[in-house]
C-alpha cells in the first residue's frame, strides 16, 4: 500500500522538538505529518533530561500542555555544587529572581504526544532507515517505508527534528555544511532508582576520582549519574559498584544519609559538544539535537531544542500567515547565536566538574582554584546562575 500525503510541514522525528513544533503549528492552523524511525512506545519510554528552564515551561504552556508540568513539576530555587567535602549552594532565586523546574523529559514527551494525537496529526512510526528528503525550489518530498506502507509526503517545508543520529542534517550539502565537535574522554552512567532523593535540590559533585550527580523525578524516584570511561558497558556496573562509586564522590555528610536500593534503569551516554552550521538550506530547517549536542552537565539540551522551536515555529507562522519569509531566512543565525552561548556554558560546567584522563596536576589545581573563586565571588555565581536558568529568547 502507498500512502500519499500533502501537508504544510513534514517533520522528521517525534522527540520533544518534533512534537512541540507540530503542536505549535497546529494551534495556528498549519498542518504537519511526523515521520519517526522508532515505535512511539520506544520514544515515550526514553529517560533523559530533567531540568526545564522557565522559557521551556512557557513553551509548554504556549502549546497548551502546561497543566501537568505546573502541578507536578518540582520548582527548584537553587542547586548545589560540591568539591570533595566542600558545598556551595547556587541560589538561583536570589541571584536571578527565578528558578528551574525538575520535570522528566519522559513526561514532557508524553504531554506533547497526547496533544499531537488529539490534533489528529498523522505520525508514521517505525519508518525504515531509507527515508529520503528531496528538496525542490517550491516544495519538499519525504519518502520511505514503514511496516504498514510506503509513504510519499509532499510539503512546503521539512523540519529536521531527528536528533544527532538522524538523516536531516545530511540534506545540507557538504560544501556548505560545517560541523564543530568536541568528544569528551568520558561518559555518564545514569541510574534511576525508587529511593528518596539525596537532597531536595540537585547536587553536582566534583571529586578527584571523577564527577557524580544527584537528581530526582519525584519524592520516591531518584536519578543519579557518575562519570565513567566511554567504553564501559552497563554490565560492567553492578548496583553495588555504582552505589559505592557515587558515595565515594559525594561529600561524606550527603553520602552517609544516602538511601540506596535496586536500580530500575541503567544507561551510559557519551559526552559530546557538537554544532552544525548553518541550520537551514533551501526548504529544510534543522532543530534540536539534529543540529547541536551539548554535554548534559549544564542541563541545556532539551531547553535549546525548545528555543530552536520557538524561533522556527514563529518563522513558519510568519510565512503561512503573511507570506513573509524573512524570519525563516534569519532562523539559522538567530538560533545559532543562542546555541553557541549554551555550548560555552555546557563546556565550561563539564570542564569545571570532571576529571580528564591524562591531565596534568596543574589541571586539578585550576579546577580547585575555579571552585574556590566561585565560592567567594557573587559576580561569578551570578554569571553561572544566569546561564543555568536560561538565557533569554
Ligand atoms: P531526540 O530526543 O533525540 O529525538 C529525535 C527523534 O528523531 C528520531 N529519528 C528519526 N525519525 C525518523 N527518521 C530518522 N531517520 C530518524 N532518526 C532519528 C529518533 O528516534 C527520536 O525519536 O531529539 P530532540 O527532539 O531534538 O530532543 C533533544 C533532547 O532529547 C536532548 O537534548 C536532551 O535529552 C538532552 N539532555 C538534557 N537536556 C536538558 O535540557 N536538560 C537536562 O537535564 C538534560 N539531561 C540530556 C540529559 C541528555 C542525556 N543523554 C541521554 C544524552 C541527560 C542525559 C543523560
Ligand atoms: C536529570 O535529572 O536527568 C538531569 C539534571 C540535571 C542535569 C542533567 C540531567 O544537568
XYZ file of C-alpha atoms and ligand atoms in Angstrom:
458
model
C 0.000 0.000 0.000
C 1.240 3.528 -0.735
C 0.311 6.450 1.483
C 0.399 9.740 -0.429
C 0.064 12.808 1.765
C 0.153 16.562 1.243
C 0.860 18.806 4.207
C 2.342 22.187 5.117
C 5.375 20.919 7.058
C 6.922 17.432 7.061
C 8.578 16.824 10.429
C 11.273 14.159 10.758
C 11.479 12.853 14.341
C 8.941 12.701 17.154
C 11.205 13.641 20.055
C 10.388 16.763 22.079
C 11.433 19.103 19.195
C 9.273 17.480 16.529
C 6.217 17.083 18.757
C 6.408 20.650 20.091
C 6.753 22.064 16.575
C 3.801 20.052 15.276
C 1.617 21.169 18.175
C 2.504 24.885 17.921
C 1.884 24.874 14.171
C -1.460 23.107 14.588
C -2.618 25.759 17.069
C -2.026 28.300 14.270
C -3.851 26.226 11.657
C -0.689 24.867 9.973
C -0.700 21.141 9.209
C 2.164 18.679 9.623
C 2.951 14.987 9.236
C 5.568 13.407 11.511
C 7.884 10.583 10.424
C 9.528 8.630 13.276
C 12.098 5.856 12.945
C 11.220 4.160 16.240
C 7.935 2.954 17.686
C 6.053 5.542 19.734
C 6.269 3.188 22.734
C 10.046 3.391 22.487
C 10.010 7.194 22.142
C 7.776 7.534 25.215
C 9.971 5.322 27.365
C 13.311 7.105 26.868
C 14.722 8.571 30.074
C 16.801 11.660 29.538
C 16.626 15.271 30.626
C 15.284 16.519 33.918
C 15.702 20.278 34.207
C 13.458 22.773 32.409
C 14.212 26.478 32.140
C 11.257 28.810 32.697
C 11.337 29.507 28.949
C 10.721 25.810 28.245
C 7.822 25.674 30.718
C 6.420 28.758 28.969
C 6.721 26.963 25.625
C 4.714 24.037 27.020
C 2.049 26.496 28.160
C 2.044 28.106 24.733
C 1.488 24.624 23.297
C -1.410 24.261 25.777
C 0.215 21.299 27.510
C 1.278 23.170 30.640
C -1.125 21.713 33.193
C 0.898 18.748 34.440
C 4.275 20.486 34.403
C 2.729 23.244 36.541
C 1.155 20.884 39.069
C 3.697 18.023 39.122
C 6.958 19.748 38.127
C 9.258 20.407 41.075
C 10.251 24.062 41.346
C 13.891 24.427 42.372
C 15.219 27.747 43.647
C 18.835 26.626 43.683
C 21.275 23.728 43.345
C 24.486 22.539 44.989
C 27.999 22.247 43.629
C 30.364 20.239 45.803
C 34.088 19.780 45.608
C 35.330 16.998 47.871
C 33.597 17.749 51.164
C 33.000 21.448 50.400
C 29.491 22.516 49.380
C 28.373 25.659 47.587
C 24.709 26.464 47.041
C 23.873 28.489 43.944
C 20.815 30.454 44.987
C 19.084 30.926 41.631
C 16.132 32.758 43.129
C 18.290 35.274 44.983
C 20.751 35.746 42.115
C 18.289 35.761 39.199
C 14.804 36.102 40.656
C 13.761 32.784 39.093
C 14.475 29.087 39.379
C 14.124 25.960 37.213
C 11.573 23.126 37.086
C 12.532 19.480 37.504
C 10.192 17.506 35.225
C 11.389 14.456 33.293
C 11.724 14.539 29.519
C 9.630 11.346 29.517
C 6.730 13.392 30.917
C 7.340 16.300 28.506
C 7.202 13.868 25.579
C 4.067 12.186 26.946
C 2.242 15.525 27.346
C 3.170 16.650 23.827
C 2.421 13.278 22.250
C -1.115 13.176 23.689
C -1.763 16.709 22.390
C -0.467 15.831 18.909
C -2.667 12.729 18.823
C -5.691 14.807 19.894
C -4.863 17.134 16.973
C -5.295 14.135 14.629
C -1.820 14.793 13.261
C -0.506 11.754 11.442
C 2.617 10.117 12.895
C 4.229 7.478 10.680
C 6.186 5.333 13.144
C 8.804 2.617 12.584
C 9.931 4.356 9.378
C 12.875 2.477 7.885
C 16.422 3.773 7.548
C 15.949 4.670 3.885
C 13.683 7.685 4.473
C 14.723 10.239 1.826
C 14.345 14.006 1.654
C 14.201 15.688 -1.759
C 14.383 19.473 -1.841
C 12.940 21.491 -4.757
C 12.539 25.214 -5.243
C 8.878 25.362 -4.169
C 8.257 22.143 -2.213
C 9.886 19.153 -0.498
C 9.280 15.423 -0.655
C 9.831 12.926 2.135
C 9.576 9.323 1.021
C 10.200 5.996 2.699
C 8.681 2.820 4.035
C 7.150 1.787 7.318
C 5.961 -1.759 8.172
C 2.398 -0.708 7.183
C 3.065 1.147 3.940
C 5.343 3.061 1.639
C 4.845 6.791 2.156
C 5.251 9.828 -0.069
C 4.778 13.183 1.658
C 4.737 16.449 -0.246
C 5.161 19.564 1.902
C 6.147 23.209 1.668
C 8.971 22.737 4.182
C 10.738 19.997 6.102
C 11.787 20.309 9.741
C 14.705 18.068 10.697
C 13.993 17.171 14.342
C 15.577 13.713 14.184
C 18.322 14.008 16.771
C 22.083 13.620 16.449
C 21.904 10.318 14.521
C 19.153 11.453 12.147
C 19.271 11.948 8.385
C 18.089 15.550 8.030
C 21.408 17.277 8.603
C 22.815 15.387 5.597
C 20.314 17.203 3.347
C 22.507 20.304 3.763
C 25.213 19.850 1.089
C 28.684 19.084 2.483
C 30.266 22.027 0.727
C 28.156 24.479 2.717
C 27.808 22.498 5.960
C 30.370 22.973 8.695
C 30.466 20.786 11.791
C 32.232 21.686 15.020
C 32.761 18.899 17.506
C 34.457 18.008 20.753
C 34.228 14.493 22.130
C 34.961 14.217 25.839
C 37.061 11.275 27.020
C 34.339 10.009 29.376
C 30.629 9.234 29.588
C 27.861 9.339 32.171
C 26.395 6.246 33.710
C 22.784 7.124 34.595
C 20.749 5.199 37.156
C 17.102 5.521 38.097
C 16.080 4.098 41.462
C 12.933 4.111 43.571
C 14.623 5.703 46.545
C 14.312 9.014 48.361
C 16.427 11.667 46.541
C 19.741 12.540 48.204
C 18.581 16.117 48.762
C 15.645 18.369 47.869
C 17.909 20.081 45.281
C 20.207 18.798 42.519
C 23.819 18.170 43.551
C 26.726 18.386 41.066
C 29.850 16.864 42.653
C 33.447 17.154 41.571
C 35.836 14.665 43.123
C 39.443 13.699 42.416
C 38.162 10.331 41.080
C 35.532 11.917 38.814
C 32.137 13.613 38.602
C 28.883 12.477 40.244
C 25.408 13.954 40.272
C 22.222 13.531 42.295
C 18.911 14.464 40.707
C 15.346 13.276 41.054
C 11.984 12.809 39.389
C 9.750 12.791 42.480
C 9.834 12.199 46.250
C 10.468 8.480 45.747
C 12.337 8.412 42.448
C 15.996 9.392 42.244
C 18.149 9.958 39.169
C 21.910 9.645 39.619
C 24.882 9.920 37.291
C 28.570 9.074 37.681
C 31.375 9.843 35.250
C 32.660 6.606 33.684
C 35.034 5.564 30.880
C 33.454 5.953 27.413
C 33.865 2.286 26.536
C 32.220 0.933 29.689
C 29.009 -1.064 29.298
C 26.176 -1.150 31.792
C 27.081 -4.815 32.523
C 30.358 -3.526 33.959
C 28.366 -1.646 36.595
C 26.624 -3.778 39.184
C 24.326 -1.833 41.502
C 26.889 -2.342 44.300
C 29.683 -0.826 42.229
C 27.508 2.085 41.195
C 26.403 2.992 44.745
C 29.953 2.649 46.084
C 31.280 4.957 43.347
C 28.534 7.505 43.900
C 29.060 7.549 47.677
C 32.815 7.955 47.329
C 32.370 11.057 45.139
C 29.767 12.844 47.284
C 30.563 14.912 50.386
C 30.621 12.491 53.345
C 27.627 14.085 55.094
C 25.484 13.501 51.959
C 26.917 10.012 51.321
C 26.160 8.911 54.889
C 22.434 9.561 54.606
C 22.050 8.319 51.006
C 19.203 5.844 50.604
C 20.245 3.038 48.299
C 18.094 0.456 46.508
C 17.898 -1.550 43.292
C 18.310 0.334 40.014
C 15.256 0.273 37.735
C 17.119 1.653 34.712
C 20.784 1.984 33.827
C 22.317 3.542 30.731
C 25.602 5.022 29.554
C 25.739 8.181 27.440
C 28.890 9.563 25.788
C 29.557 13.281 26.309
C 29.915 15.456 23.252
C 29.737 19.065 22.117
C 28.603 19.492 18.511
C 27.250 22.281 16.315
C 26.219 22.209 12.655
C 26.293 25.476 10.693
C 24.091 26.584 9.044
C 20.857 25.073 10.385
C 18.929 25.570 7.173
C 19.207 25.094 3.443
C 16.547 25.896 0.867
C 13.363 24.396 2.394
C 14.890 22.338 5.219
C 15.292 23.628 8.786
C 17.186 21.672 11.439
C 16.279 21.927 15.151
C 17.229 20.341 18.467
C 19.811 17.577 18.792
C 19.846 17.153 14.992
C 21.728 20.461 14.812
C 23.656 20.547 18.067
C 24.639 18.500 21.092
C 25.794 19.696 24.490
C 27.202 17.573 27.312
C 24.350 17.233 29.866
C 26.295 18.928 32.680
C 24.587 22.273 32.089
C 21.090 20.741 31.607
C 20.747 22.590 28.309
C 19.962 20.061 25.517
C 16.191 19.916 25.755
C 15.980 23.597 26.625
C 17.959 24.518 23.500
C 15.715 22.286 21.413
C 12.739 24.281 22.717
C 14.314 27.665 21.959
C 15.063 26.455 18.393
C 11.397 25.525 18.072
C 10.397 28.951 19.391
C 12.332 30.627 16.555
C 11.297 28.085 13.921
C 7.580 27.971 14.768
C 7.383 31.777 14.810
C 9.113 31.909 11.426
C 6.780 29.317 9.887
C 3.702 31.098 11.266
C 5.004 34.340 9.740
C 5.378 32.577 6.404
C 1.998 30.842 6.369
C 0.023 33.801 7.759
C 1.736 36.699 5.975
C 3.688 35.054 3.175
C 6.754 36.659 4.770
C 9.946 34.576 4.527
C 12.241 36.939 6.422
C 12.147 35.080 9.753
C 12.755 31.762 8.015
C 15.785 33.280 6.302
C 17.076 34.502 9.660
C 16.271 31.274 11.570
C 19.721 29.694 11.431
C 21.633 32.790 12.596
C 19.134 33.589 15.330
C 19.107 30.040 16.725
C 22.898 29.639 16.452
C 23.545 32.803 18.469
C 21.778 31.253 21.478
C 23.156 27.753 20.789
C 26.797 28.857 20.942
C 26.257 30.525 24.330
C 24.727 27.321 25.715
C 27.605 25.346 24.155
C 30.061 27.560 26.002
C 28.256 27.171 29.313
C 27.897 23.381 28.982
C 31.570 23.003 28.020
C 32.592 25.170 30.992
C 30.443 23.250 33.511
C 31.856 19.985 32.130
C 35.442 21.236 32.427
C 34.860 22.538 35.956
C 33.378 19.321 37.313
C 35.013 16.345 35.522
C 38.343 14.644 35.816
C 40.051 14.314 32.439
C 42.289 11.294 31.674
C 45.966 12.039 31.391
C 45.503 15.558 32.687
C 48.474 17.072 34.469
C 48.493 18.128 38.131
C 48.058 21.734 37.031
C 44.571 20.976 35.666
C 43.313 19.733 39.044
C 44.752 22.870 40.703
C 42.926 25.051 38.168
C 39.596 23.336 38.911
C 40.165 23.743 42.633
C 41.012 27.449 42.223
C 37.993 28.000 39.995
C 35.715 26.383 42.596
C 37.340 28.492 45.317
C 36.780 31.649 43.299
C 33.179 30.635 42.632
C 32.629 30.241 46.388
C 33.998 33.721 47.050
C 32.641 35.737 44.123
C 28.914 36.620 43.992
C 29.523 38.000 40.485
C 30.866 34.661 39.275
C 27.941 32.867 40.929
C 25.553 35.226 39.212
C 27.079 34.504 35.790
C 26.626 30.789 36.444
C 23.041 31.278 37.641
C 22.221 33.493 34.638
C 23.198 30.696 32.259
C 21.631 27.903 34.321
C 18.166 29.493 34.438
C 18.458 30.045 30.685
C 19.439 32.996 28.517
C 16.511 34.979 27.112
C 14.800 34.351 23.763
P 15.629 13.462 20.263
O 15.013 13.406 21.605
O 16.879 12.689 20.029
O 14.507 12.985 19.209
C 14.826 12.726 17.867
C 13.806 11.753 17.317
O 14.077 11.512 15.937
C 14.000 10.112 15.675
N 14.805 9.793 14.474
C 14.259 9.628 13.254
N 12.991 9.712 12.835
C 12.764 9.485 11.511
N 13.727 9.158 10.624
C 15.015 9.065 11.003
N 15.959 8.763 10.120
C 15.325 9.314 12.380
N 16.475 9.309 13.111
C 16.130 9.605 14.369
C 14.500 9.472 16.945
O 14.054 8.122 17.058
C 13.881 10.389 18.003
O 12.599 9.966 18.384
O 15.923 14.951 19.806
P 15.153 16.326 20.151
O 13.674 16.154 19.938
O 15.884 17.393 19.462
O 15.313 16.486 21.764
C 16.589 16.727 22.317
C 16.667 16.143 23.743
O 16.231 14.797 23.695
C 18.075 16.234 24.339
O 18.676 17.451 24.011
C 18.089 16.095 25.880
O 17.682 14.808 26.278
C 19.480 16.387 26.452
N 19.568 16.219 27.912
C 19.162 17.231 28.761
N 18.626 18.359 28.257
C 18.150 19.327 29.108
O 17.682 20.360 28.630
N 18.172 19.200 30.484
C 18.696 18.085 31.062
O 18.646 17.970 32.293
C 19.248 17.054 30.202
N 19.765 15.933 30.725
C 20.111 15.060 28.458
C 20.197 14.947 29.887
C 20.563 14.012 27.645
C 21.106 12.885 28.221
N 21.549 11.853 27.369
C 20.998 10.556 27.378
C 22.403 12.203 26.264
C 20.744 13.829 30.469
C 21.228 12.794 29.643
C 21.853 11.605 30.311
C 18.462 14.844 35.246
O 17.694 14.985 36.224
O 18.388 13.860 34.482
C 19.494 15.880 34.979
C 19.520 17.022 35.761
C 20.498 17.993 35.525
C 21.443 17.781 34.526
C 21.398 16.635 33.746
C 20.425 15.670 33.967
O 22.416 18.718 34.328
